[in-house]
Short mmCIF file of C-alpha atoms and ligand atoms in Angstrom, two decimals:
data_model
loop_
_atom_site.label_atom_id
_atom_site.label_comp_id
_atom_site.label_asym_id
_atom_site.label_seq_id
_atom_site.Cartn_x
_atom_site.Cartn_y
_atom_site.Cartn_z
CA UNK A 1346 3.00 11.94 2.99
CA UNK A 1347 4.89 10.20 5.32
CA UNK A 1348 7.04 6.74 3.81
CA UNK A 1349 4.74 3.85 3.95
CA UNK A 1350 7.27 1.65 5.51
CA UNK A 1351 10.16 3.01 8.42
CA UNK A 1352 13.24 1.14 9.33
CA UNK A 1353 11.36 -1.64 11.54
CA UNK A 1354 8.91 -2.62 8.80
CA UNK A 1355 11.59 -3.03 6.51
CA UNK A 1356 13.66 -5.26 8.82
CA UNK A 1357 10.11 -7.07 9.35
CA UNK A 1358 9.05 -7.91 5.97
CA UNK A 1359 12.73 -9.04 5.24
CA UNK A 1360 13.12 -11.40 8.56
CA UNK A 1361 9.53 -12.82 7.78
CA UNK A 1362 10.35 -13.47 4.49
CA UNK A 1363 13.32 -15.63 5.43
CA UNK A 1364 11.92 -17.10 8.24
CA UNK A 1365 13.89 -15.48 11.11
CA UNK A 1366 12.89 -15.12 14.20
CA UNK A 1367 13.62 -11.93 16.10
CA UNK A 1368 15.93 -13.73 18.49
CA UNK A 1369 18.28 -14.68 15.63
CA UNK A 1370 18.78 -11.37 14.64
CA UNK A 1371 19.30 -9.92 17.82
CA UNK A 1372 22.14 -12.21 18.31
CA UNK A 1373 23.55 -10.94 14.89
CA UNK A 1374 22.93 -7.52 16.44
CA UNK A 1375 24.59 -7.81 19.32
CA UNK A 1376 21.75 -6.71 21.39
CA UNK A 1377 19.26 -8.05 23.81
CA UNK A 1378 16.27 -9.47 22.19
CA UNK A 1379 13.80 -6.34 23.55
CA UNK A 1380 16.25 -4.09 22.02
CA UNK A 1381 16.21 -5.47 18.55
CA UNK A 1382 12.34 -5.94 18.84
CA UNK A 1383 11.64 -2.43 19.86
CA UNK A 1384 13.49 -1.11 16.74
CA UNK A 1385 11.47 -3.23 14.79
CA UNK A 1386 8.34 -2.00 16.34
CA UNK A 1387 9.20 1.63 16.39
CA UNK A 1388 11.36 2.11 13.83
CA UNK A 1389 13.79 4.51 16.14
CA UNK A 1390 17.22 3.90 15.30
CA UNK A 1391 19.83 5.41 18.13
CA UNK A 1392 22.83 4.02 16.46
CA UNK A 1393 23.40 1.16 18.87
CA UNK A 1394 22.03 -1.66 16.67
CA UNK A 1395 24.48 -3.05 13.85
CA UNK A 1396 22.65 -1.99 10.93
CA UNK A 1397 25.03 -3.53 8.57
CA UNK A 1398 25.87 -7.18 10.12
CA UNK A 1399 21.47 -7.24 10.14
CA UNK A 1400 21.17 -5.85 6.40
CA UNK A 1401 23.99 -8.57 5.49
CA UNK A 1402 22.03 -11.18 7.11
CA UNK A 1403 18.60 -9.87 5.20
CA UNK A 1404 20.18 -9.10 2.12
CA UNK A 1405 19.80 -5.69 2.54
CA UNK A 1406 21.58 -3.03 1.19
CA UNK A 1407 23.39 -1.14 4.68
CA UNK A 1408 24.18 1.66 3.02
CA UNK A 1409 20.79 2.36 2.03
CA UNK A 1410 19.05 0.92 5.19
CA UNK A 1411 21.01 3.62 7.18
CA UNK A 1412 19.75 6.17 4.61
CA UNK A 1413 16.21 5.27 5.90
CA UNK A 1414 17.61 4.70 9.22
CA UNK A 1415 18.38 8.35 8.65
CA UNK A 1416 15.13 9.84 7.36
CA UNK A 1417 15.69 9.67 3.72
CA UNK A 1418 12.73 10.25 1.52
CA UNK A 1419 12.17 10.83 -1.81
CA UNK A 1420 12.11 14.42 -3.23
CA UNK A 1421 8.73 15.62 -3.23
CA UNK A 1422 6.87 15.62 -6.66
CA UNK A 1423 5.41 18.45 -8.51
CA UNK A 1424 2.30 16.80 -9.96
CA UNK A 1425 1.27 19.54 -11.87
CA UNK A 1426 4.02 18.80 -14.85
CA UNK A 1427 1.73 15.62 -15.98
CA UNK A 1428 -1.45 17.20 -17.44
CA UNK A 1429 -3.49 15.81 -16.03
CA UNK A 1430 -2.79 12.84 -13.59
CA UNK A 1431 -3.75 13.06 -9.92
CA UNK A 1432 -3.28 11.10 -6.68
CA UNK A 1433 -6.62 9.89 -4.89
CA UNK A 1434 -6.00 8.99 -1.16
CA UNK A 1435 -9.07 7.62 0.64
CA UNK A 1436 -9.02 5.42 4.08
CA UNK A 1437 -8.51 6.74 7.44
CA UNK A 1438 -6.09 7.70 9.49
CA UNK A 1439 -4.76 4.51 10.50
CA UNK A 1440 -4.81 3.11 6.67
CA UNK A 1441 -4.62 4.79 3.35
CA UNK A 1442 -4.39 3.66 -0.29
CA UNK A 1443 -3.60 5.69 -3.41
CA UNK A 1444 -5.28 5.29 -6.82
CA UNK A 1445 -4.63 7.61 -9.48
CA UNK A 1446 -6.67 9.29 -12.18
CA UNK A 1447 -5.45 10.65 -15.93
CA UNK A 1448 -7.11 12.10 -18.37
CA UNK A 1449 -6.25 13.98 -21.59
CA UNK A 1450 -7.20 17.19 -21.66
CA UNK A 1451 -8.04 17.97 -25.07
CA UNK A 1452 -10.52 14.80 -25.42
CA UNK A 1453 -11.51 14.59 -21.95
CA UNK A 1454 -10.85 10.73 -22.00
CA UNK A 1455 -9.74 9.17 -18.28
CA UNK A 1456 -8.53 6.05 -17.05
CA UNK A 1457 -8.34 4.82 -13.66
CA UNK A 1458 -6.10 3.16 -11.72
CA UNK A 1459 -7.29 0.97 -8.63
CA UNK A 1460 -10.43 2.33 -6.97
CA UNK A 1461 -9.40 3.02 -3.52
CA UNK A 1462 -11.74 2.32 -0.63
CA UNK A 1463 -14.55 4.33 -2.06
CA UNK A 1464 -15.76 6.12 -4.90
CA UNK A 1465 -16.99 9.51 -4.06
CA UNK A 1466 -13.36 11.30 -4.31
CA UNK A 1467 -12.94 9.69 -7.66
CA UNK A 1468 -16.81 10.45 -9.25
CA UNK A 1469 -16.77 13.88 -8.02
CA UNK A 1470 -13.05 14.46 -10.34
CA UNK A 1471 -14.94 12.83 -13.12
CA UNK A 1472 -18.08 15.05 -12.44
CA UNK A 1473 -16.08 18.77 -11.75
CA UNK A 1474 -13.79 18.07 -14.74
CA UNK A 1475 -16.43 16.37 -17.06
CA UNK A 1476 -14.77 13.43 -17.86
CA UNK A 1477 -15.02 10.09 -19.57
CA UNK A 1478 -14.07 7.30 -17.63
CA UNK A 1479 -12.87 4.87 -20.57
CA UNK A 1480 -10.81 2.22 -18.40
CA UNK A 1481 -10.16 1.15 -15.05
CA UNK A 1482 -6.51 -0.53 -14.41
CA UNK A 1483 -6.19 -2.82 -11.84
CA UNK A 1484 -2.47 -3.43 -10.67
CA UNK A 1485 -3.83 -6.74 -8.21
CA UNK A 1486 -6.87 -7.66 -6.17
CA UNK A 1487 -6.42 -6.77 -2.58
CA UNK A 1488 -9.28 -5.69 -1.39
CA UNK A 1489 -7.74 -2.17 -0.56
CA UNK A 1490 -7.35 -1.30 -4.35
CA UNK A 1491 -10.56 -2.71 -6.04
CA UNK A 1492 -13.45 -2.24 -2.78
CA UNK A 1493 -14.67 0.66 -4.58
CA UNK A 1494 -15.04 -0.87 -8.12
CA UNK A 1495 -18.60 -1.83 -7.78
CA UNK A 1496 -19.89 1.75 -6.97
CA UNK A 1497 -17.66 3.32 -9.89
CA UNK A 1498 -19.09 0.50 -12.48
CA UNK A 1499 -22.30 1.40 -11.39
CA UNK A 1500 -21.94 4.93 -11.93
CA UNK A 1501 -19.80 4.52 -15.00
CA UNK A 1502 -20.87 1.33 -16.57
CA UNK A 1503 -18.73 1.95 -20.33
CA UNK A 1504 -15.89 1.92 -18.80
CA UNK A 1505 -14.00 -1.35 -19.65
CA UNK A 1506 -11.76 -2.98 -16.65
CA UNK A 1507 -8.46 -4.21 -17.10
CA UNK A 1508 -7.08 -6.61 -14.60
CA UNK A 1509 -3.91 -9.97 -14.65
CA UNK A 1510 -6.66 -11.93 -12.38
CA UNK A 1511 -6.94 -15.77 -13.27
CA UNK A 1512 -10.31 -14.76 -12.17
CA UNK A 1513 -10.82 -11.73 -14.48
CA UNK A 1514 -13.06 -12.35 -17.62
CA UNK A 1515 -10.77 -13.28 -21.06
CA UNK A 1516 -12.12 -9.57 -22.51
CA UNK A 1517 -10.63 -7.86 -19.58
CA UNK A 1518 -7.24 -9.62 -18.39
CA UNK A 1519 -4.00 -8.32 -19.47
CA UNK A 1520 -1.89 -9.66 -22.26
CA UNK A 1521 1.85 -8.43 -22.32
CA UNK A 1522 1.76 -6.95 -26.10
CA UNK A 1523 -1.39 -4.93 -25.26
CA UNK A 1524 -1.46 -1.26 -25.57
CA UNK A 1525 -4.07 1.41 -24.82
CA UNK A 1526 -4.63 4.73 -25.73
CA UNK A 1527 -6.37 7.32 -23.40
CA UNK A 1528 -6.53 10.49 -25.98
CA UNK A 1529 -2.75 10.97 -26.93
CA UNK A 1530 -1.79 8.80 -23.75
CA UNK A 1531 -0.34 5.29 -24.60
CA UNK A 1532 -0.67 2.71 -21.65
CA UNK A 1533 0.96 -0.61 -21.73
CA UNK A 1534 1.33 -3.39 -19.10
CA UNK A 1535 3.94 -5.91 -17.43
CA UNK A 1536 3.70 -8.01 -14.95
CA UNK A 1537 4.66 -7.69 -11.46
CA UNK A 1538 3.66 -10.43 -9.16
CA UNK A 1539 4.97 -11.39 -6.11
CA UNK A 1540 3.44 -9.62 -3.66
CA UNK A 1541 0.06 -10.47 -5.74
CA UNK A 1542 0.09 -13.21 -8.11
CA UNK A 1543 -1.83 -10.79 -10.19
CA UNK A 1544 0.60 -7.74 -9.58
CA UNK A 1545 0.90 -5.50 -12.74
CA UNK A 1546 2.40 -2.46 -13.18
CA UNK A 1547 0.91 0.18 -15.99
CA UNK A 1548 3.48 2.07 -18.06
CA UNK A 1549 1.83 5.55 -18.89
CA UNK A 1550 4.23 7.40 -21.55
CA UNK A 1551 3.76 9.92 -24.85
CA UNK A 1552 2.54 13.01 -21.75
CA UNK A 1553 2.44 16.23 -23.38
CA UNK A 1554 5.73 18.98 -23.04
CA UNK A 1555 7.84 15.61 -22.73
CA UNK A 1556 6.79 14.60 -19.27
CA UNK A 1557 8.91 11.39 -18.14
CA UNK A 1558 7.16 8.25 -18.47
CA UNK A 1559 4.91 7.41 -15.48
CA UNK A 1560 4.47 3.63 -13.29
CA UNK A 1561 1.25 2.64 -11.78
CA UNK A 1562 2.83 -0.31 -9.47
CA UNK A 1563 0.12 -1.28 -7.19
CA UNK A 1564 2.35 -2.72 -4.01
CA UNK A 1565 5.33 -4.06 -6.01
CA UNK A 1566 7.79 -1.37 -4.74
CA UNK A 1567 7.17 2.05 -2.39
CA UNK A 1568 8.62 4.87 -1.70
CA UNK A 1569 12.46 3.23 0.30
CA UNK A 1570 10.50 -0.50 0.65
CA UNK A 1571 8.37 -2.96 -1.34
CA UNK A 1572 4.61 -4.47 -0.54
CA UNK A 1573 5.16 -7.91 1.50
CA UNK A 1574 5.80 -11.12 -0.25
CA UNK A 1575 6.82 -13.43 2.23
CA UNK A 1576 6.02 -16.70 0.01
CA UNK A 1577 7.57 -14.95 -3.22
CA UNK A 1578 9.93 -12.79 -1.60
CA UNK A 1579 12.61 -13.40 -4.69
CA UNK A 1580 9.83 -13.14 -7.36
CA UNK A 1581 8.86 -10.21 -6.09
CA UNK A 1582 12.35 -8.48 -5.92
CA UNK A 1583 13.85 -9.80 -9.35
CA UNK A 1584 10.33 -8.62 -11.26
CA UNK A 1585 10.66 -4.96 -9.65
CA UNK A 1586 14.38 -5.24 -10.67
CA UNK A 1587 13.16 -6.24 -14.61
CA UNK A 1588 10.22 -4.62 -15.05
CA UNK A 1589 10.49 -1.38 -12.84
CA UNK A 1590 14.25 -0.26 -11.87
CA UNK A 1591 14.83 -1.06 -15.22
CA UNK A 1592 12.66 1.93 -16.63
CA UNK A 1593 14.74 5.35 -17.11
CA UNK A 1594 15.90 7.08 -13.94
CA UNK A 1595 13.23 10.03 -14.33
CA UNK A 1596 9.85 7.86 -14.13
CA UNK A 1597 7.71 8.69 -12.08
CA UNK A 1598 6.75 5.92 -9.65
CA UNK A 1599 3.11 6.32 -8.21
CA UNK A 1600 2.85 3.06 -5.60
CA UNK A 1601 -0.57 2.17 -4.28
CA UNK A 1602 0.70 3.02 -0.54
CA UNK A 1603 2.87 5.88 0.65
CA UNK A 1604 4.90 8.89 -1.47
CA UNK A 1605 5.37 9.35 -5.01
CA UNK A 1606 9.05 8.73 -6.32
CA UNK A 1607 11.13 7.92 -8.95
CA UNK A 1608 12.75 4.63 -10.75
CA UNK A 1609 16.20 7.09 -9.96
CA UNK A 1610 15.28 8.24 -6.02
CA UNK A 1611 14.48 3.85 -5.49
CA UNK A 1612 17.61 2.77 -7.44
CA UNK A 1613 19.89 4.76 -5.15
CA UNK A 1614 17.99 4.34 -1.90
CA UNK A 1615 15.62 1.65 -1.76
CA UNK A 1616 17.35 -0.51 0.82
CA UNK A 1617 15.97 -3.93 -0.50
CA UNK A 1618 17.78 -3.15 -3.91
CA UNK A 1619 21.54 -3.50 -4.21
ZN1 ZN B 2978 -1.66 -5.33 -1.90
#
């Protein structure tokens, strides 16, 4: 799976979110306007542009922004060491969103996270492996990660929804001190806005044969970028600094866009983390 975000996305979200116009970093650049605009748009670096005068001026990390420059990505991820969590894709080709699905495999007990676009990849799981949906996690309320939740309830009406929405009814929202258990699976929550004012990010830990701990983070952070939070840019950045980075260096990250990673791969190359 290719990263969500290249080089020109990431100098994107970062200009927008300070209010720059593309003209003001081409000056900083040293190049002609079309020349710092076409990086942006295709994300082709030829070594011409000053990476590092534009990441100081974003607040960027140059190092790691020439690592993506580069074609860093994370290692790929054997998912087969966490019995039993797997990745559900669904869009097209032009737009894709992850949830994820767990389960414990002695008790057959599952919890979902975000539903995707729609539900047929996610019933037919639940169907083939004869499972009990118990809970559906919400990490925020684009429409990407909860257009399918009306199908699933339908089909699966016990299970209970968790969400941080204002919106959300008292018996489902998130409190920080809550924790849920999915068989021998314990699932806890803390919050992540910034890019949603509802962002959370679900801690899955206690995997059997001492698989690392796992984080469900919706948009907060991807694979070598973050989801866009141009009116909470600093929000956004200090809570994946707290609540994510902060995790140990072998958890699994699984964002709602893009490849699977790790709180260690994003700690030494995610370019909007120094
Ligand atoms: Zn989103």
């Amino acid at each position: 799976m290719a990263l969500e975000d290249h080089l020109g996305d990431i100098l994107a979200k970062s200009r927008a979110s300070l209010g720059l116009t593309t003209d003001m970093l081409a000056e900083v650049a040293g190049v002609p306007e079309d020349v710092y605009a076409a990086l942006e748009a295709s994300g082709r670096w030829d070594g011409q542009v000053a990476l590092d005068r534009l990441a100081a001026r974003l607040g960027l990390d140059a190092t790691k922004l020439e690592g993506v420059a580069r074609g860093w990505e994370p290692a790929s991820v054997e998912l087969g060491r966490w019995r039993e969590l797997r990745r559900l894709t669904t869009g097209d080709s032009s737009f894709t969103v992850n949830s994820y699905l767990l389960w414990d495999e002695a008790t057959r007990e599952a919890a979902l996270f975000d539903t995707g676009l729609n539900a047929e990849a996610v019933l037919e799981v639940i169907g083939a492996e004869r499972l009990q949906l118990r809970h559906i996690f919400i990490t925020h309320s684009h429409y990407d990660h909860v257009e399918a939740l009306g199908p699933i309830r339908q089909r699966q009406p016990q299970a209970r929804v968790h969400s941080s929405s204002a919106h959300a009814p008292l018996e489902q929202r998130n409190r920080p001190t809550d924790f849920v258990h999915v068989g021998g699976l314990r699932i806890t929550n803390r919050d992540t806005p910034g890019h949603a004012d509802d962002g959370v990010t679900y801690v899955v830990g206690n995997w059997p044969e001492d698989a690392p701990s796992v984080a469900i983070v919706g948009d907060a952070i991807f694979a070598g970028s973050m989801g866009k939070a141009v009116a909470h840019f600093e929000l956004a950045r200090q809570k994946v600094r707290e609540q994510i980075l902060s995790l140990p260096a072998e958890t699994l990250i699984c964002p709602g866009h893009g490849p699977l990673t790790t709180v260690g791969e994003e700690r030494g190359h995610n370019p909007f983390f120094r």
